[in-house]
mmCIF file of C-alpha atoms in Angstrom:
data_model
loop_
_atom_site.group_PDB
_atom_site.id
_atom_site.type_symbol
_atom_site.label_atom_id
_atom_site.label_comp_id
_atom_site.label_asym_id
_atom_site.label_seq_id
_atom_site.Cartn_x
_atom_site.Cartn_y
_atom_site.Cartn_z
ATOM 1 C CA MET Y 1 10.771 -18.869 12.074
ATOM 2 C CA SER Y 2 9.972 -21.091 9.375
ATOM 3 C CA ALA Y 3 8.309 -20.423 5.888
ATOM 4 C CA ALA Y 4 4.777 -21.469 7.118
ATOM 5 C CA ARG Y 5 4.627 -19.344 9.999
ATOM 6 C CA ARG Y 6 5.818 -15.960 8.993
ATOM 7 C CA LYS Y 7 3.309 -13.047 9.604
ATOM 8 C CA ALA Y 8 2.098 -10.739 7.916
ATOM 9 C CA LEU Y 9 0.476 -7.318 8.331
ATOM 10 C CA ILE Y 10 -1.792 -5.597 5.845
ATOM 11 C CA THR Y 11 -3.309 -2.532 5.817
ATOM 12 C CA GLY Y 12 -5.733 -1.678 3.925
ATOM 13 C CA GLY Y 13 -6.881 -5.397 3.754
ATOM 14 C CA SER Y 14 -10.601 -4.844 2.419
ATOM 15 C CA GLY Y 15 -9.177 -2.814 -0.589
ATOM 16 C CA GLY Y 16 -8.438 -4.238 -3.880
ATOM 17 C CA ILE Y 17 -4.775 -3.858 -3.618
ATOM 18 C CA GLY Y 18 -5.104 -5.470 -0.177
ATOM 19 C CA ARG Y 19 -6.891 -7.907 -0.703
ATOM 20 C CA ALA Y 20 -4.516 -9.164 -3.668
ATOM 21 C CA CYS Y 21 -1.381 -8.824 -1.251
ATOM 22 C CA ALA Y 22 -2.876 -10.658 0.865
ATOM 23 C CA ALA Y 23 -4.075 -13.454 -0.775
ATOM 24 C CA THR Y 24 -0.250 -13.858 -1.979
ATOM 25 C CA LEU Y 25 0.989 -13.962 1.071
ATOM 26 C CA VAL Y 26 -1.118 -16.677 1.666
ATOM 27 C CA ALA Y 27 -0.635 -19.006 -0.292
ATOM 28 C CA ARG Y 28 3.335 -18.109 -0.197
ATOM 29 C CA GLY Y 29 2.013 -19.413 3.681
ATOM 30 C CA TYR Y 30 2.061 -16.442 5.459
ATOM 31 C CA ASP Y 31 -0.171 -15.956 8.377
ATOM 32 C CA VAL Y 32 -1.706 -13.153 7.162
ATOM 33 C CA VAL Y 33 -4.105 -10.152 9.098
ATOM 34 C CA LEU Y 34 -5.591 -7.823 7.542
ATOM 35 C CA THR Y 35 -6.178 -3.939 8.824
ATOM 36 C CA ALA Y 36 -8.963 -1.456 7.839
ATOM 37 C CA ARG Y 37 -11.285 0.550 9.013
ATOM 38 C CA ARG Y 38 -14.882 -0.888 7.508
ATOM 39 C CA PRO Y 39 -14.595 -4.068 10.192
ATOM 40 C CA ASP Y 40 -17.805 -5.523 8.114
ATOM 41 C CA ARG Y 41 -16.410 -5.681 5.195
ATOM 42 C CA LEU Y 42 -12.504 -6.530 6.875
ATOM 43 C CA LYS Y 43 -14.035 -9.157 8.179
ATOM 44 C CA ALA Y 44 -15.786 -10.475 4.577
ATOM 45 C CA VAL Y 45 -12.391 -10.583 3.109
ATOM 46 C CA ALA Y 46 -10.151 -12.244 5.406
ATOM 47 C CA SER Y 47 -13.121 -15.243 5.724
ATOM 48 C CA THR Y 48 -12.471 -15.826 2.550
ATOM 49 C CA ILE Y 49 -9.149 -15.599 1.302
ATOM 50 C CA GLY Y 50 -8.260 -17.449 4.532
ATOM 51 C CA ALA Y 51 -6.928 -14.157 6.921
ATOM 52 C CA LYS Y 52 -6.678 -12.888 10.100
ATOM 53 C CA TYR Y 53 -8.403 -9.094 10.811
ATOM 54 C CA ILE Y 54 -7.927 -6.346 13.383
ATOM 55 C CA PRO Y 55 -9.957 -3.511 12.549
ATOM 56 C CA ALA Y 56 -8.248 -0.077 13.353
ATOM 57 C CA ASP Y 57 -7.994 3.392 11.182
ATOM 58 C CA CYS Y 58 -4.311 3.671 10.304
ATOM 59 C CA SER Y 59 -4.025 7.535 11.175
ATOM 60 C CA ASP Y 60 -4.506 7.022 14.650
ATOM 61 C CA PRO Y 61 -2.038 5.935 16.914
ATOM 62 C CA SER Y 62 -3.412 4.512 19.625
ATOM 63 C CA GLU Y 63 -6.078 1.940 17.702
ATOM 64 C CA VAL Y 64 -2.951 0.819 15.048
ATOM 65 C CA ASP Y 65 -0.387 0.400 18.341
ATOM 66 C CA GLN Y 66 -3.006 -1.492 19.531
ATOM 67 C CA ALA Y 67 -3.578 -3.594 16.512
ATOM 68 C CA VAL Y 68 0.146 -4.269 16.297
ATOM 69 C CA GLU Y 69 0.766 -4.970 20.091
ATOM 70 C CA GLU Y 70 -1.763 -7.910 19.119
ATOM 71 C CA MET Y 71 0.852 -9.612 17.295
ATOM 72 C CA GLY Y 72 4.102 -11.513 17.288
ATOM 73 C CA GLU Y 73 6.848 -10.581 15.111
ATOM 74 C CA LEU Y 74 6.357 -9.627 11.740
ATOM 75 C CA SER Y 75 8.056 -10.968 8.949
ATOM 76 C CA MET Y 76 6.257 -8.912 6.326
ATOM 77 C CA VAL Y 77 3.863 -5.332 6.603
ATOM 78 C CA ILE Y 78 2.084 -3.653 3.498
ATOM 79 C CA HIS Y 79 0.875 -0.515 4.281
ATOM 80 C CA ALA Y 80 -1.742 -0.296 1.235
ATOM 81 C CA ALA Y 81 -4.397 1.832 3.003
ATOM 82 C CA GLY Y 82 -5.097 5.430 1.732
ATOM 83 C CA ILE Y 83 -7.461 7.485 -0.027
ATOM 84 C CA LEU Y 84 -8.176 9.336 -3.489
ATOM 85 C CA ASP Y 85 -10.311 12.545 -3.587
ATOM 86 C CA GLY Y 86 -9.556 16.176 -4.748
ATOM 87 C CA THR Y 87 -10.450 18.726 -7.361
ATOM 88 C CA PHE Y 88 -8.704 21.116 -8.436
ATOM 89 C CA VAL Y 89 -6.908 23.665 -5.230
ATOM 90 C CA ARG Y 90 -8.527 26.654 -6.132
ATOM 91 C CA ASN Y 91 -11.656 24.634 -5.361
ATOM 92 C CA GLN Y 92 -10.550 21.766 -2.444
ATOM 93 C CA PRO Y 93 -11.391 23.373 0.571
ATOM 94 C CA ILE Y 94 -8.376 22.656 2.823
ATOM 95 C CA GLU Y 95 -10.004 20.218 5.067
ATOM 96 C CA VAL Y 96 -9.810 17.928 1.607
ATOM 97 C CA PHE Y 97 -5.801 17.908 1.356
ATOM 98 C CA ASP Y 98 -5.759 17.190 6.033
ATOM 99 C CA ARG Y 99 -7.522 14.370 5.248
ATOM 100 C CA VAL Y 100 -6.339 12.710 2.077
ATOM 101 C CA ILE Y 101 -2.393 13.793 3.882
ATOM 102 C CA ALA Y 102 -3.618 12.002 7.123
ATOM 103 C CA ALA Y 103 -5.561 8.086 5.845
ATOM 104 C CA ASN Y 104 -2.623 8.199 2.919
ATOM 105 C CA LEU Y 105 0.849 9.488 4.504
ATOM 106 C CA ARG Y 106 0.556 10.129 8.589
ATOM 107 C CA SER Y 107 -0.714 6.357 8.608
ATOM 108 C CA ALA Y 108 2.441 5.167 6.226
ATOM 109 C CA TYR Y 109 4.482 6.628 9.244
ATOM 110 C CA ILE Y 110 2.020 5.430 11.999
ATOM 111 C CA ILE Y 111 2.566 2.140 11.075
ATOM 112 C CA THR Y 112 5.932 2.010 10.437
ATOM 113 C CA LYS Y 113 6.269 3.175 13.319
ATOM 114 C CA ALA Y 114 3.825 0.562 14.571
ATOM 115 C CA ALA Y 115 5.535 -1.844 12.939
ATOM 116 C CA LEU Y 116 9.066 -1.857 12.909
ATOM 117 C CA LYS Y 117 9.426 -2.724 16.413
ATOM 118 C CA LYS Y 118 7.965 -5.653 15.350
ATOM 119 C CA MET Y 119 9.949 -6.141 12.911
ATOM 120 C CA GLY Y 120 13.842 -8.622 12.600
ATOM 121 C CA PRO Y 121 16.373 -9.315 9.988
ATOM 122 C CA GLY Y 122 15.036 -10.780 7.281
ATOM 123 C CA SER Y 123 11.653 -8.662 8.302
ATOM 124 C CA ARG Y 124 10.591 -6.298 4.360
ATOM 125 C CA LEU Y 125 7.971 -3.353 4.664
ATOM 126 C CA ILE Y 126 6.764 -2.888 1.387
ATOM 127 C CA TYR Y 127 4.438 0.853 0.983
ATOM 128 C CA ILE Y 128 2.245 0.821 -2.435
ATOM 129 C CA SER Y 129 2.616 3.813 -3.786
ATOM 130 C CA SER Y 130 1.622 5.914 -6.344
ATOM 131 C CA THR Y 131 2.850 7.269 -9.833
ATOM 132 C CA ALA Y 132 1.210 10.625 -8.630
ATOM 133 C CA GLY Y 133 3.789 10.690 -6.208
ATOM 134 C CA LEU Y 134 6.384 10.841 -9.239
ATOM 135 C CA LYS Y 135 5.098 13.367 -11.476
ATOM 136 C CA GLY Y 136 1.925 15.126 -9.670
ATOM 137 C CA MET Y 137 -1.438 14.682 -11.609
ATOM 138 C CA LYS Y 138 -3.691 18.134 -12.365
ATOM 139 C CA GLY Y 139 -6.706 18.067 -9.812
ATOM 140 C CA LEU Y 140 -5.054 15.599 -7.416
ATOM 141 C CA SER Y 141 -2.741 17.879 -5.604
ATOM 142 C CA ALA Y 142 -3.091 16.111 -1.948
ATOM 143 C CA TYR Y 143 -3.314 12.737 -2.979
ATOM 144 C CA SER Y 144 -0.025 13.329 -5.238
ATOM 145 C CA ALA Y 145 1.316 14.875 -2.034
ATOM 146 C CA SER Y 146 0.741 12.527 0.234
ATOM 147 C CA LYS Y 147 2.365 9.892 -2.646
ATOM 148 C CA ALA Y 148 5.115 11.986 -2.750
ATOM 149 C CA GLY Y 149 5.457 11.679 0.433
ATOM 150 C CA ILE Y 150 5.802 8.089 1.097
ATOM 151 C CA GLU Y 151 8.940 7.845 -1.483
ATOM 152 C CA ALA Y 152 10.833 10.551 0.751
ATOM 153 C CA LEU Y 153 9.987 8.083 3.760
ATOM 154 C CA ALA Y 154 10.565 4.786 1.995
ATOM 155 C CA GLN Y 155 13.971 6.208 1.573
ATOM 156 C CA SER Y 156 14.959 7.890 5.014
ATOM 157 C CA VAL Y 157 13.968 4.705 6.969
ATOM 158 C CA ALA Y 158 15.505 2.809 4.831
ATOM 159 C CA GLN Y 159 18.786 4.281 5.185
ATOM 160 C CA GLU Y 160 17.646 3.683 9.447
ATOM 161 C CA VAL Y 161 16.691 0.449 9.062
ATOM 162 C CA GLU Y 162 18.570 -1.400 6.240
ATOM 163 C CA ARG Y 163 21.884 -2.128 9.221
ATOM 164 C CA GLU Y 164 19.445 -4.036 10.750
ATOM 165 C CA GLY Y 165 18.839 -6.429 8.296
ATOM 166 C CA ILE Y 166 15.376 -4.301 7.695
ATOM 167 C CA ALA Y 167 14.525 -4.224 3.699
ATOM 168 C CA VAL Y 168 12.340 -1.528 2.553
ATOM 169 C CA HIS Y 169 10.639 -1.634 -0.333
ATOM 170 C CA LEU Y 170 8.704 1.304 -2.752
ATOM 171 C CA ILE Y 171 5.509 -0.937 -5.293
ATOM 172 C CA THR Y 172 5.056 2.053 -7.086
ATOM 173 C CA PRO Y 173 2.249 1.410 -9.860
ATOM 174 C CA ALA Y 174 0.184 3.658 -12.324
ATOM 175 C CA PRO Y 175 -3.656 3.437 -11.683
ATOM 176 C CA VAL Y 176 -4.747 -0.024 -10.531
ATOM 177 C CA ARG Y 177 -8.978 -1.119 -11.067
ATOM 178 C CA THR Y 178 -9.403 -0.600 -7.375
ATOM 179 C CA GLU Y 179 -12.889 0.482 -6.524
ATOM 180 C CA MET Y 180 -10.691 3.956 -5.878
ATOM 181 C CA ILE Y 181 -10.820 5.113 -9.292
ATOM 182 C CA GLY Y 182 -14.711 4.528 -9.946
ATOM 183 C CA PRO Y 183 -16.503 4.251 -13.616
ATOM 184 C CA ASP Y 184 -15.054 7.275 -15.319
ATOM 185 C CA PRO Y 185 -12.612 9.158 -13.416
ATOM 186 C CA GLY Y 186 -12.519 11.909 -15.671
ATOM 187 C CA VAL Y 187 -9.163 11.252 -17.472
ATOM 188 C CA VAL Y 188 -7.992 8.429 -20.077
ATOM 189 C CA MET Y 189 -6.520 5.017 -18.018
ATOM 190 C CA TRP Y 190 -5.242 1.790 -19.213
ATOM 191 C CA LEU Y 191 -5.765 -0.010 -15.672
ATOM 192 C CA LEU Y 192 -2.994 -2.423 -13.465
ATOM 193 C CA GLU Y 193 -4.951 -5.139 -11.880
ATOM 194 C CA PRO Y 194 -4.750 -5.665 -8.644
ATOM 195 C CA ASP Y 195 -3.337 -8.793 -9.280
ATOM 196 C CA ASP Y 196 -0.261 -7.295 -11.116
ATOM 197 C CA ILE Y 197 1.115 -5.530 -7.457
ATOM 198 C CA ALA Y 198 0.519 -8.691 -5.885
ATOM 199 C CA SER Y 199 2.873 -10.169 -8.463
ATOM 200 C CA ALA Y 200 5.283 -7.381 -7.337
ATOM 201 C CA VAL Y 201 4.813 -8.352 -3.252
ATOM 202 C CA GLY Y 202 5.551 -12.485 -4.048
ATOM 203 C CA TRP Y 203 8.421 -11.685 -5.857
ATOM 204 C CA LEU Y 204 10.048 -9.536 -3.555
ATOM 205 C CA ASP Y 205 9.091 -12.051 -1.245
ATOM 206 C CA SER Y 206 10.887 -15.208 -3.247
ATOM 207 C CA LEU Y 207 14.592 -12.110 -3.039
ATOM 208 C CA HIS Y 208 17.464 -13.323 -1.095
ATOM 209 C CA PRO Y 209 17.560 -10.345 1.363
ATOM 210 C CA ARG Y 210 21.253 -9.484 0.173
ATOM 211 C CA VAL Y 211 19.102 -7.712 -2.297
ATOM 212 C CA VAL Y 212 18.050 -4.497 -2.144
ATOM 213 C CA VAL Y 213 14.853 -3.478 -4.405
ATOM 214 C CA ARG Y 214 14.159 -0.284 -3.681
ATOM 215 C CA GLU Y 215 11.453 0.740 -6.112
ATOM 216 C CA ILE Y 216 9.228 -1.455 -8.364
ATOM 217 C CA VAL Y 217 6.940 1.030 -11.022
ATOM 218 C CA LEU Y 218 4.385 -0.643 -12.758
ATOM 219 C CA ARG Y 219 2.318 1.219 -15.381
ATOM 220 C CA SER Y 220 0.044 -0.731 -18.014
ATOM 221 C CA VAL Y 221 1.734 -1.228 -22.211
ATOM 222 C CA VAL Y 222 -1.268 0.959 -23.977
ATOM 223 C CA GLU Y 223 -1.469 -0.277 -26.959
ATOM 224 C CA GLY Y 224 -0.693 -3.936 -28.760
ATOM 225 C CA PRO Y 225 -1.870 -7.500 -27.932
ATOM 226 C CA PHE Y 226 -2.070 -6.601 -23.887
ATOM 227 C CA ALA Y 227 -3.182 -3.369 -23.781
ATOM 228 C CA PRO Y 228 -6.347 -3.020 -21.448
ATOM 229 C CA ASP Y 229 -9.824 -1.199 -22.957
ATOM 230 C CA PRO Y 230 -9.057 2.617 -21.431
ATOM 231 C CA VAL Y 231 -11.318 3.624 -19.137
ATOM 232 C CA GLY Y 232 -12.564 7.355 -18.919
ATOM 233 C CA LYS Y 233 -13.117 10.387 -20.643
ATOM 234 C CA HIS Y 234 -10.414 13.394 -22.016
ATOM 235 C CA LEU Y 235 -11.379 16.209 -19.730
#
């Protein structure tokens, strides 16, 4: 398959990280298909960067199966879909926990199961995780648990499919400047930019398939000439 005809599927394609990754892959010659729940926004993003789109809720197996069935062989799958929600455990309804786990972790399993049927030697499966999955964040128990689950899921899937020539990667950023963060996250944060995550995707795409890179952890510098202005305030 020529580089110009490689196909990538990006979940959460209407969000900041998904959009940045899509733009990078389009520039690298991929035929990119975006998926997300909001069709109007998805269509607008796809038309802006020269991608295709298929609306789907990644926590719904039937919608994911239908979307993936419309595609041919996949050279790359990036799972960037997810939500940020929650509060302290004492005050958090169980329904919030269930919703976050479904949107972030259940969706990762569903897209993996569906997409692997379309992936072959030389393809890459990339999960966008979070440093909240490495060390849980106060007030974000559901989100932290969902991202820790993605970390474990990726490790398990890698052991299943690397023998088939399918590479599995985790990109694990600290907070990124997206709509999920909002204007006041409640704590002081030095934010990465969506293009930082997209750059990591481009680098992974440049590697020979013989190279194993399980996880890339990205954090912003907090002091010095390259430190961004912090957002938020201390709790």
